[in-house]
Tab-separated table of C-alpha atoms in Angstrom:
chain	number	residue	atom	x	y	z
R	1	GLN	CA	95.980	75.950	85.027
R	2	GLN	CA	93.953	78.560	86.554
R	3	PRO	CA	95.797	81.439	88.585
R	4	HIS	CA	94.707	80.753	92.230
R	5	GLN	CA	91.588	83.498	93.224
R	6	GLN	CA	92.233	85.111	96.222
R	7	GLN	CA	90.182	88.173	97.877
R	8	TYR	CA	91.394	91.738	97.946
R	9	GLY	CA	89.456	94.354	99.221
R	10	GLY	CA	86.266	92.749	98.730
R	11	TYR	CA	87.197	91.747	95.258
R	12	LYS	CA	88.751	88.710	93.380
R	13	GLN	CA	92.501	89.049	92.458
R	14	ASN	CA	94.398	86.390	91.365
R	15	GLN	CA	97.960	85.841	92.043
R	16	PHE	CA	99.616	88.011	89.783
R	17	GLY	CA	97.376	91.048	91.184
R	18	GLY	CA	94.743	91.728	89.274
R	19	GLY	CA	91.798	93.760	90.173
R	20	PRO	CA	88.200	93.000	91.074
R	21	SER	CA	86.999	90.428	88.396
R	22	GLN	CA	83.717	90.581	86.727
R	23	ASN	CA	84.336	88.953	83.657
R	24	ASN	CA	87.544	87.213	81.992
R	25	SER	CA	87.702	88.749	78.676
R	26	GLY	CA	86.647	91.567	76.690
R	27	TYR	CA	86.023	95.265	78.313
R	28	GLY	CA	83.504	95.319	81.229
R	29	GLY	CA	86.667	93.681	83.639
R	30	PRO	CA	89.531	94.578	84.815
R	31	TYR	CA	93.314	92.700	83.818
R	32	SER	CA	94.403	89.617	85.597
R	33	GLY	CA	97.640	89.922	85.252
R	34	GLY	CA	100.606	92.011	86.741
R	35	GLY	CA	104.395	91.070	87.757
R	36	TYR	CA	106.849	91.377	85.428
R	37	ASN	CA	109.137	88.400	83.381
R	38	GLN	CA	107.329	85.654	82.890
R	39	GLN	CA	104.187	86.743	84.701
R	40	GLN	CA	104.425	90.104	82.398
R	41	GLN	CA	104.450	88.142	79.638
R	42	GLN	CA	101.549	86.165	80.625
R	43	SER	CA	99.638	89.278	81.870
R	44	GLN	CA	100.198	90.964	78.672
R	45	GLN	CA	99.104	87.949	76.578
R	46	ASN	CA	95.651	87.324	78.764
R	47	LEU	CA	95.007	90.918	79.829
R	48	SER	CA	95.482	93.314	76.781
R	49	GLN	CA	92.902	92.664	73.804
R	50	GLY	CA	94.674	93.038	70.976
R	51	GLY	CA	98.134	93.027	72.373
R	52	LEU	CA	98.009	96.687	74.096
R	53	ALA	CA	100.830	97.120	75.957
R	54	PRO	CA	101.525	100.016	78.532
R	55	GLN	CA	102.259	103.173	76.867
R	56	PRO	CA	103.877	106.347	78.096
R	57	ILE	CA	101.774	108.897	79.373
R	58	SER	CA	103.184	111.145	77.223
R	59	SER	CA	102.182	109.639	74.040
R	60	LEU	CA	98.218	110.038	74.670
R	61	THR	CA	96.026	112.094	72.402
R	62	ASN	CA	92.628	112.980	72.706
R	63	PHE	CA	92.318	110.895	69.605
R	64	SER	CA	93.643	107.588	70.811
R	65	LYS	CA	90.749	105.164	71.276
R	66	SER	CA	92.880	101.834	72.474
R	67	PHE	CA	95.577	102.604	75.170
R	68	CYS	CA	96.969	101.105	77.888
R	69	ILE	CA	98.776	102.738	80.734
R	70	GLU	CA	100.869	101.833	83.664
R	71	GLY	CA	101.210	104.197	86.260
R	72	ARG	CA	101.959	104.673	90.298
R	73	VAL	CA	98.388	106.825	92.407
R	74	THR	CA	100.007	109.762	93.494
R	75	SER	CA	97.191	110.695	94.738
R	76	LYS	CA	93.504	109.904	95.746
R	77	GLY	CA	90.713	112.022	96.199
R	78	ASP	CA	87.451	111.626	98.201
R	79	VAL	CA	84.266	110.679	96.767
R	80	LYS	CA	82.211	113.510	95.582
R	81	THR	CA	78.655	113.415	94.476
R	82	TRP	CA	76.891	115.582	92.254
R	83	SER	CA	73.205	116.645	91.440
R	84	ASN	CA	71.411	118.699	88.616
R	85	ALA	CA	68.991	119.161	85.714
R	86	LYS	CA	70.574	116.046	84.211
R	87	GLY	CA	70.316	113.591	87.177
R	88	GLU	CA	72.573	112.768	90.125
R	89	GLY	CA	76.027	110.847	90.365
R	90	LYS	CA	79.096	110.817	92.040
R	91	LEU	CA	82.938	110.392	91.117
R	92	PHE	CA	86.115	110.279	92.634
R	93	ASN	CA	90.014	111.326	91.404
R	94	ILE	CA	93.085	109.626	91.223
R	95	GLU	CA	96.553	111.092	89.793
R	96	ILE	CA	98.900	108.768	88.232
R	97	MET	CA	102.588	108.968	87.511
R	98	ASP	CA	104.524	106.440	85.118
R	99	ALA	CA	108.181	105.558	84.522
R	100	GLN	CA	108.814	108.211	82.435
R	101	GLY	CA	107.378	110.800	84.724
R	102	GLY	CA	104.395	111.628	82.997
R	103	ARG	CA	101.169	112.559	84.790
R	104	ILE	CA	97.538	112.382	84.181
R	105	LYS	CA	94.286	112.363	86.567
R	106	CYS	CA	91.689	109.962	86.128
R	107	THR	CA	88.249	110.247	86.967
R	108	PHE	CA	85.860	107.451	88.054
R	109	PHE	CA	81.990	107.790	87.277
R	110	LYS	CA	79.059	106.173	88.710
R	111	GLN	CA	79.280	102.751	89.112
R	112	GLY	CA	82.997	103.031	88.617
R	113	VAL	CA	83.172	104.363	91.688
R	114	ASP	CA	81.315	101.595	93.809
R	115	SER	CA	83.958	98.869	91.606
R	116	TYR	CA	87.031	100.495	92.172
R	117	TYR	CA	87.087	103.390	94.947
R	118	GLY	CA	88.231	100.625	97.815
R	119	PHE	CA	90.002	98.580	95.362
R	120	ILE	CA	92.624	101.525	94.330
R	121	GLN	CA	95.009	102.633	97.011
R	122	GLU	CA	97.661	105.261	97.204
R	123	ASP	CA	101.414	104.597	96.060
R	124	GLU	CA	100.305	101.180	94.607
R	125	VAL	CA	100.805	100.454	90.872
R	126	TYR	CA	97.838	99.500	88.246
R	127	ARG	CA	97.756	99.362	84.741
R	128	ILE	CA	94.289	101.153	83.227
R	129	ALA	CA	92.568	101.010	79.715
R	130	GLY	CA	89.325	101.014	78.655
R	131	GLY	CA	88.576	104.753	79.494
R	132	THR	CA	87.782	107.931	77.473
R	133	ILE	CA	90.537	110.538	77.237
R	134	ARG	CA	89.587	114.377	76.852
R	135	GLU	CA	90.374	117.894	77.088
R	136	ALA	CA	90.970	118.876	80.870
R	137	ASN	CA	89.266	121.981	82.280
R	138	PRO	CA	91.609	124.682	81.833
R	139	GLN	CA	90.815	125.725	85.313
R	140	TYR	CA	91.541	122.448	86.992
R	141	ALA	CA	93.965	121.033	85.141
R	142	THR	CA	97.139	120.823	87.284
R	143	VAL	CA	99.245	118.008	85.884
R	144	ASN	CA	98.349	117.064	81.947
R	145	HIS	CA	95.878	119.176	79.680
R	146	LEU	CA	94.014	115.573	79.167
R	147	GLU	CA	92.494	113.437	81.723
R	148	ILE	CA	91.112	110.089	81.234
R	149	SER	CA	87.098	109.311	82.223
R	150	LEU	CA	86.554	105.544	83.554
R	151	ASP	CA	83.734	103.399	84.585
R	152	GLU	CA	82.364	100.029	85.646
R	153	ASN	CA	83.484	99.134	82.597
R	154	SER	CA	87.276	99.994	82.526
R	155	PHE	CA	90.213	97.172	82.739
R	156	ILE	CA	92.028	98.285	85.862
R	157	GLU	CA	94.458	95.988	87.263
R	158	HIS	CA	97.176	95.724	90.117
R	159	VAL	CA	100.401	95.767	89.536
R	160	GLN	CA	102.916	94.052	92.802
R	161	TYR	CA	106.135	94.290	90.636
R	162	SER	CA	106.899	97.637	88.966
R	163	GLN	CA	109.654	99.841	87.876
R	164	VAL	CA	107.619	102.919	88.211
R	165	PRO	CA	109.294	105.396	90.863
R	166	ARG	CA	107.968	106.516	93.941
R	167	ALA	CA	106.212	109.789	94.226
R	168	GLN	CA	108.463	112.709	94.040
R	169	TYR	CA	107.913	115.774	96.618
R	170	GLN	CA	109.386	118.909	96.596
R	171	PHE	CA	109.334	119.441	100.330
R	172	ARG	CA	108.738	123.181	102.094
R	173	SER	CA	109.609	123.305	105.973
R	174	ILE	CA	106.624	124.508	108.154
R	175	GLN	CA	108.753	127.499	108.602
R	176	ASP	CA	108.893	128.471	105.102
R	177	VAL	CA	104.728	128.008	104.750
R	178	GLN	CA	104.237	131.313	106.219
R	179	SER	CA	105.408	132.474	103.035
R	180	CYS	CA	103.056	130.784	100.720
R	181	GLN	CA	100.067	132.814	99.481
R	182	LYS	CA	96.506	131.114	99.926
R	183	GLY	CA	95.614	128.469	97.683
R	184	ASP	CA	99.380	127.258	97.104
R	185	SER	CA	99.772	123.687	96.814
R	186	VAL	CA	102.675	122.331	99.165
R	187	ASP	CA	104.600	118.912	100.278
R	188	VAL	CA	105.534	119.149	103.643
R	189	ILE	CA	106.955	116.520	105.934
R	190	GLY	CA	106.960	116.444	109.562
R	191	ILE	CA	105.812	114.329	113.203
R	192	VAL	CA	102.498	114.292	114.355
R	193	LYS	CA	102.627	116.309	117.381
R	194	ASN	CA	99.002	115.776	118.335
R	195	VAL	CA	95.629	114.555	117.090
R	196	GLU	CA	91.877	116.201	117.463
R	197	ASP	CA	88.783	114.022	117.747
R	198	LEU	CA	86.607	113.853	114.607
R	199	SER	CA	84.063	116.705	113.825
R	200	GLU	CA	81.539	118.242	111.956
R	201	LEU	CA	81.133	121.205	109.776
R	202	LYS	CA	78.049	122.741	107.587
R	203	MET	CA	79.068	123.708	104.670
R	204	LYS	CA	77.749	126.760	102.689
R	205	SER	CA	75.822	123.900	100.817
R	206	GLY	CA	73.864	123.039	104.133
R	207	ASP	CA	75.825	119.543	104.092
R	208	VAL	CA	77.468	118.465	106.882
R	209	ALA	CA	81.197	117.355	106.155
R	210	LYS	CA	83.383	115.174	108.699
R	211	LYS	CA	86.713	116.952	109.580
R	212	ARG	CA	89.694	115.992	111.596
R	213	ASP	CA	92.383	118.480	112.383
R	214	PHE	CA	95.895	117.327	113.646
R	215	TRP	CA	99.270	119.224	114.331
R	216	VAL	CA	102.612	118.746	112.863
R	217	ILE	CA	105.963	119.803	114.038
R	218	ASP	CA	109.208	119.782	111.668
R	219	SER	CA	112.971	120.261	112.611
R	220	THR	CA	112.442	124.103	112.092
R	221	ASN	CA	110.626	123.736	115.619
R	222	PHE	CA	107.503	125.079	113.849
R	223	VAL	CA	104.227	123.794	113.801
R	224	VAL	CA	101.106	123.718	111.718
R	225	ARG	CA	97.759	122.508	111.778
R	226	ILE	CA	96.300	120.122	109.037
R	227	THR	CA	92.786	119.336	108.426
R	228	VAL	CA	91.623	116.063	106.376
R	229	TRP	CA	88.153	115.897	105.466
R	230	ARG	CA	85.278	113.248	105.031
R	231	ASP	CA	86.463	109.813	104.570
R	232	ARG	CA	90.195	110.704	105.264
R	233	ALA	CA	88.852	112.236	108.470
R	234	GLU	CA	86.930	109.030	109.645
R	235	GLN	CA	89.684	106.761	108.848
R	236	PHE	CA	92.136	108.633	110.149
R	237	THR	CA	95.263	105.930	111.521
R	238	GLY	CA	98.080	108.622	112.356
R	239	LYS	CA	98.946	109.028	115.898
R	240	PRO	CA	101.655	111.402	118.133
R	241	GLY	CA	105.231	110.209	116.993
R	242	ASP	CA	104.072	108.696	113.126
R	243	VAL	CA	106.176	110.658	110.533
R	244	VAL	CA	103.675	112.191	108.243
R	245	VAL	CA	104.310	113.183	104.664
R	246	GLY	CA	101.721	115.317	102.799
R	247	LYS	CA	101.350	116.108	99.408
R	248	ALA	CA	99.513	118.979	97.155
R	249	LEU	CA	98.044	120.348	100.649
R	250	LYS	CA	96.331	123.671	99.749
R	251	VAL	CA	97.368	126.477	101.705
R	252	GLY	CA	94.929	128.339	104.072
R	253	GLN	CA	94.973	131.663	106.304
R	254	TYR	CA	91.879	131.010	108.440
R	255	ASN	CA	93.240	131.415	112.124
R	256	GLY	CA	96.852	131.505	110.950
R	257	VAL	CA	98.219	130.024	108.293
R	258	ASN	CA	96.819	126.053	107.706
R	259	LEU	CA	97.143	123.373	105.453
R	260	SER	CA	94.409	121.166	104.104
R	261	CYS	CA	93.980	117.966	102.640
R	262	SER	CA	91.254	117.288	100.030
R	263	GLY	CA	90.460	116.779	97.025
R	264	ASP	CA	93.780	115.731	94.533
R	265	SER	CA	95.990	116.186	98.242
R	266	SER	CA	97.008	112.954	100.099
R	267	VAL	CA	98.729	112.440	103.511
R	268	ARG	CA	100.821	109.092	104.496
R	269	PHE	CA	102.002	108.110	107.501
R	270	ASN	CA	105.543	106.528	108.058
R	271	PRO	CA	106.545	106.371	104.594
R	272	VAL	CA	109.974	104.438	103.689
R	273	MET	CA	112.240	107.145	102.593
R	274	ASP	CA	115.547	108.722	103.939
R	275	GLU	CA	113.775	112.203	104.677
R	276	ALA	CA	111.465	110.065	107.076
R	277	ASP	CA	114.489	108.471	108.744
R	278	GLN	CA	116.469	111.646	109.448
R	279	LEU	CA	113.217	113.376	110.766
R	280	SER	CA	112.555	110.309	113.269
R	281	LYS	CA	116.393	110.488	114.307
R	282	TRP	CA	115.423	114.269	114.835
R	283	TRP	CA	112.263	113.591	117.210
R	284	ALA	CA	113.819	110.990	119.539
R	285	GLN	CA	116.523	113.879	120.328
R	286	GLN	CA	114.079	116.413	121.531
R	287	THR	CA	113.323	117.189	125.232
R	288	GLN	CA	110.013	118.401	126.398
R	289	GLN	CA	111.556	122.176	126.907
R	290	THR	CA	112.458	122.394	123.195
R	291	LEU	CA	108.812	120.806	121.979
R	292	GLU	CA	107.055	122.917	124.415
R	293	SER	CA	108.912	126.133	122.662
R	294	ALA	CA	107.987	125.112	119.253
R	295	VAL	CA	106.163	128.250	117.664
R	296	ALA	CA	102.620	127.500	115.664
R	297	ILE	CA	102.081	128.967	112.668
R	298	SER	CA	97.930	128.019	112.913
R	299	THR	CA	95.821	128.479	115.800
R	300	LYS	CA	92.975	126.199	117.020
R	301	ALA	CA	89.532	126.652	115.537
R	302	ALA	CA	88.224	126.366	118.608
R	303	SER	CA	89.650	127.244	122.294
R	304	GLY	CA	89.880	124.543	124.628
R	305	GLU	CA	93.024	122.340	125.900
R	306	LYS	CA	92.752	119.843	122.595
R	307	GLY	CA	94.820	121.161	119.854
R	308	GLU	CA	97.692	123.289	119.563
R	309	THR	CA	98.510	125.678	122.799
R	310	LEU	CA	99.855	128.681	121.440
R	311	LEU	CA	103.146	130.935	122.894
R	312	ARG	CA	101.746	134.104	123.506
R	313	THR	CA	102.753	137.545	125.190
R	314	VAL	CA	101.380	138.960	128.571
R	315	SER	CA	99.627	141.769	126.119
R	316	SER	CA	98.116	139.502	123.531
R	317	VAL	CA	96.637	137.662	126.369
R	318	PHE	CA	94.502	140.771	127.720
R	319	ASP	CA	94.328	142.119	123.814
R	320	ASP	CA	92.603	139.155	122.705
R	321	GLN	CA	90.261	139.204	125.918
R	322	LEU	CA	90.946	135.241	126.862
R	323	GLY	CA	89.067	133.827	129.724
R	324	SER	CA	86.061	135.890	128.369
R	325	ASN	CA	84.303	132.888	127.311
R	326	PRO	CA	82.123	131.434	130.413
R	327	GLU	CA	81.495	127.914	128.054
R	328	LYS	CA	85.405	127.730	127.776
R	329	ALA	CA	88.652	128.034	129.100
R	330	ASP	CA	91.556	129.267	127.118
R	331	TRP	CA	95.120	127.533	126.767
R	332	PHE	CA	98.696	129.278	126.066
R	333	TYR	CA	102.129	129.318	126.992
R	334	LEU	CA	103.823	132.202	128.105
R	335	ARG	CA	107.531	132.719	128.418
R	336	GLY	CA	108.630	135.438	131.167
R	337	THR	CA	110.393	135.612	134.502
R	338	ILE	CA	108.187	134.533	138.213
R	339	THR	CA	108.329	136.825	141.097
R	340	LEU	CA	106.089	136.481	144.102
R	341	GLN	CA	103.308	138.348	145.691
R	342	ARG	CA	104.486	137.352	149.182
R	343	VAL	CA	107.295	135.030	150.512
R	344	GLN	CA	105.880	134.851	153.851
R	345	PRO	CA	103.323	132.005	155.057
R	346	PRO	CA	100.988	131.327	154.389
R	347	LEU	CA	101.493	130.006	151.019
R	348	TRP	CA	99.357	126.510	151.752
R	349	TYR	CA	96.020	125.782	153.163
R	350	THR	CA	94.963	123.141	155.557
R	351	ALA	CA	93.267	120.435	153.811
R	352	CYS	CA	91.641	117.038	154.226
R	353	GLY	CA	93.943	114.171	153.567
R	354	SER	CA	91.638	111.924	151.919
R	355	CYS	CA	89.505	114.494	149.850
R	356	SER	CA	92.125	117.506	149.805
R	357	LYS	CA	89.141	119.884	150.524
R	358	LYS	CA	89.574	123.085	152.909
R	359	ILE	CA	89.177	122.212	156.651
R	360	ALA	CA	89.347	123.679	160.081
R	361	GLN	CA	89.285	123.288	163.945
R	362	THR	CA	86.079	123.260	165.459
R	363	THR	CA	87.707	124.877	168.682
R	364	PRO	CA	91.135	126.056	169.379
R	365	ASP	CA	92.337	123.015	170.532
R	366	GLY	CA	89.812	120.456	169.285
R	367	PRO	CA	89.510	118.212	166.148
R	368	TRP	CA	89.742	119.034	162.724
R	369	TRP	CA	86.247	118.704	160.916
R	370	CYS	CA	85.756	117.860	157.288
R	371	GLN	CA	82.577	119.069	156.218
R	372	LYS	CA	82.571	116.851	152.914
R	373	CYS	CA	83.867	113.600	154.137
R	374	GLN	CA	81.624	114.423	157.669
R	375	ALA	CA	84.575	113.232	159.796
R	376	ASN	CA	86.783	114.561	162.654
R	377	LEU	CA	90.481	114.090	161.439
R	378	ASP	CA	93.413	114.535	163.764
R	379	GLY	CA	95.453	117.157	161.744
R	380	PRO	CA	95.562	119.003	158.168
R	381	THR	CA	97.640	118.123	155.127
R	382	LEU	CA	98.886	121.452	153.989
R	383	ARG	CA	98.984	121.662	150.054
R	384	TYR	CA	100.109	124.514	148.127
R	385	ILE	CA	97.736	127.930	146.943
R	386	PHE	CA	99.825	130.977	146.143
R	387	THR	CA	99.580	133.628	143.496
R	388	ILE	CA	102.911	134.613	141.581
R	389	THR	CA	103.540	137.260	139.241
R	390	ILE	CA	104.406	136.194	135.531
R	391	SER	CA	106.110	139.407	133.673
R	392	ASP	CA	107.629	139.442	129.981
R	393	HIS	CA	108.841	142.517	127.868
R	394	THR	CA	105.194	143.381	127.070
R	395	GLY	CA	103.369	143.353	131.019
R	396	SER	CA	102.746	141.250	133.613
R	397	LEU	CA	100.005	139.214	134.891
R	398	GLN	CA	99.176	137.293	138.127
R	399	ALA	CA	98.222	133.249	138.103
R	400	THR	CA	97.796	131.095	140.736
R	401	MET	CA	99.828	127.663	141.573
R	402	PHE	CA	98.244	124.626	143.319
R	403	ASP	CA	99.779	121.730	144.973
R	404	ASP	CA	100.848	119.830	142.073
R	405	GLN	CA	102.684	123.009	140.501
R	406	GLY	CA	103.817	124.341	144.118
R	407	LYS	CA	105.681	121.574	144.453
R	408	ASP	CA	107.782	121.061	141.687
R	409	PHE	CA	108.017	124.942	141.924
R	410	TRP	CA	109.753	125.151	145.549
R	411	GLY	CA	111.245	121.254	145.469
R	412	GLU	CA	109.497	120.054	148.362
R	413	GLU	CA	105.722	119.377	149.322
R	414	ALA	CA	104.049	122.265	151.545
R	415	GLY	CA	104.702	120.265	154.868
R	416	PHE	CA	107.941	119.830	154.691
R	417	LEU	CA	108.590	123.609	153.624
R	418	ASN	CA	106.445	124.695	156.793
R	419	PHE	CA	108.556	122.717	159.016
R	420	HIS	CA	111.976	124.059	157.586
R	421	ASN	CA	110.413	127.707	157.986
R	422	ASN	CA	109.709	126.927	161.584
R	423	GLU	CA	113.350	125.464	161.802
R	424	ASP	CA	114.847	128.781	160.547
R	425	PRO	CA	112.839	131.691	159.619
R	426	ARG	CA	114.838	132.939	156.815
R	427	TYR	CA	114.416	129.379	154.703
R	428	ILE	CA	111.465	130.424	152.488
R	429	GLU	CA	112.999	133.866	151.889
R	430	ALA	CA	116.587	131.992	150.928
R	431	LYS	CA	114.746	129.517	148.788
R	432	ALA	CA	112.842	132.280	147.119
R	433	ARG	CA	115.751	134.100	146.010
R	434	GLU	CA	116.721	130.763	144.166
R	435	ILE	CA	113.988	130.195	141.627
R	436	THR	CA	112.635	133.842	141.099
R	437	PHE	CA	113.446	136.048	138.657
R	438	LYS	CA	114.288	133.270	136.320
R	439	PRO	CA	113.256	132.918	132.915
R	440	TYR	CA	110.526	129.610	132.839
R	441	LEU	CA	108.004	128.496	129.976
R	442	LEU	CA	104.282	128.105	131.467
R	443	LYS	CA	101.466	126.652	130.458
R	444	CYS	CA	98.475	128.472	131.534
R	445	ARG	CA	94.640	128.084	131.486
R	446	MET	CA	92.339	131.237	131.975
R	447	THR	CA	88.754	131.274	132.605
R	448	PRO	CA	86.176	133.778	133.910
R	449	ASP	CA	85.801	134.110	137.709
R	450	THR	CA	81.990	133.265	138.069
R	451	ARG	CA	82.213	132.930	141.652
R	452	PHE	CA	83.580	136.946	142.740
R	453	ASN	CA	83.513	138.606	139.626
R	454	LYS	CA	87.323	139.542	140.084
R	455	GLY	CA	87.974	139.140	136.075
R	456	PRO	CA	89.453	136.546	134.689
R	457	GLN	CA	91.359	134.042	136.545
R	458	VAL	CA	95.036	132.136	135.276
R	459	THR	CA	96.332	129.248	136.566
R	460	VAL	CA	99.444	127.486	135.958
R	461	GLN	CA	99.455	124.155	134.832
R	462	SER	CA	102.536	123.343	134.041
R	463	PHE	CA	106.255	124.994	133.962
R	464	GLU	CA	109.707	124.536	133.120
R	465	GLN	CA	112.718	126.472	133.877
R	466	LEU	CA	114.541	127.399	130.665
R	467	SER	CA	118.380	127.864	130.432
R	468	ASP	CA	119.722	130.895	128.992
R	469	GLN	CA	120.711	129.731	125.708
R	470	ALA	CA	117.499	128.014	125.533
R	471	GLY	CA	115.142	131.102	126.345
R	472	ILE	CA	117.376	132.917	123.569
R	473	GLN	CA	116.779	130.713	121.157
R	474	ALA	CA	113.097	130.117	121.820
R	475	GLY	CA	112.775	133.833	121.693
R	476	CYS	CA	114.713	134.296	118.522
R	477	ILE	CA	112.325	131.647	116.706
R	478	HIS	CA	109.248	133.094	118.311
R	479	LEU	CA	110.528	136.723	117.174
R	480	LEU	CA	111.305	135.615	113.686
R	481	SER	CA	107.561	133.557	112.970
R	482	SER	CA	106.098	137.304	114.004
R	483	ILE	CA	108.135	139.242	111.725
R	484	ASN	CA	107.010	136.511	109.017
R	485	MET	CA	103.468	136.372	110.017
R	486	TYR	CA	103.382	139.951	110.100
R	487	ASN	CA	104.871	140.506	106.572
R	488	ASN	CA	102.443	137.980	105.465
R	489	MET	CA	99.443	140.145	106.619
R	490	GLU	CA	101.128	143.206	104.942
R	491	ASN	CA	101.459	141.391	101.485
R	492	ASN	CA	97.995	140.190	101.916
R	493	THR	CA	96.391	143.449	102.480
R	494	ALA	CA	98.468	145.640	100.234
């Protein structure tokens, strides 16, 4: 009885896990089995020419003509194209690891790319035969001095039941990544903090490559930017809160320390492993205050709200000339104390209840007129607008709070604050003593003043009062990060 055939990724697959079937015997198509016990016996009988059974990767030599290996795909690269005097072509690489821990790189060429790129998936197990073993280029040989070349005539079989262990990782914390050198390969595990939109980058060759940046945080409360390219960027499935595992990510030092997933690197989301479970539990216990005090070791590739917003000092805001670009705003966090330039009314403006625009009375005792709504109103709605001073150990700057932030800061709407102050003229002063000269973490937006030419303007978008313990902890983490980044700069220039 013939095994039942079913579609798999655009190819036919039998019930034992076979790959894209092109013929039933001889080279030129994949095997047609894949299980263990009785299935394994049938698989080996039907699929291995000359009785070939899987052999350890370590036993391969460049003189091996007939071979069969079984291993798990630990990484799968993007499709690359080339063009030279000999012609044009395309390829992609995979790395596999067998049950004995042996590893080797396999490269698919030309039509083999069309036949197998969609079929082969990371972390799955496959049997491979019908390729050519050769010495690897020492410049790129990272796992073995040999490599295997494969094409459309090779045998590739998906194995559903296998004793090959999962990929092994040597995780480094994001905090430790700061001490890595440019070009190093690292394994990391973290939580996706936020994901940026798909974008394009023009390469030196003139080609345009798709890319996507996403930001990852781990239990050290440090954040790093990871970039994925081409197919990985377009087919990206990660979302905030997912556990992400990166293997063999390349360390870069552009706009801070960052990681790139390309070539033989890989990223996986929500894997089944103990480290992922522990990280998920840690993430569930974090407060917004803790997350907003996280230290980013990367900076944004471009300014704007999207991307990771950095914790800065007041002096760095001015030194880096933030708010000088008229086409885009700069976003940043400040940790400092708040004082008020004035504690007497008005801390608000008279607004239309419908459009929130400023309104005025037509006569001292007459109705209120809204120019935008073109309507007379019985009275105004009071909305906050006031200036604060944010100070840290490096300096101070002035920022504006509007109605939403003002209500959180004063703890009541502007109309009620005005009412209470009319009842007791000392009410606002007493209230101010309770909320000023306290440590705060503030998210700020800085833009140039295009109307009055008074220099960059800072507005507070959100804030949170820090406890003494949280403020000290966040300060220590940021100081350690600054020291590590300074040491890295010293080492790189030495």
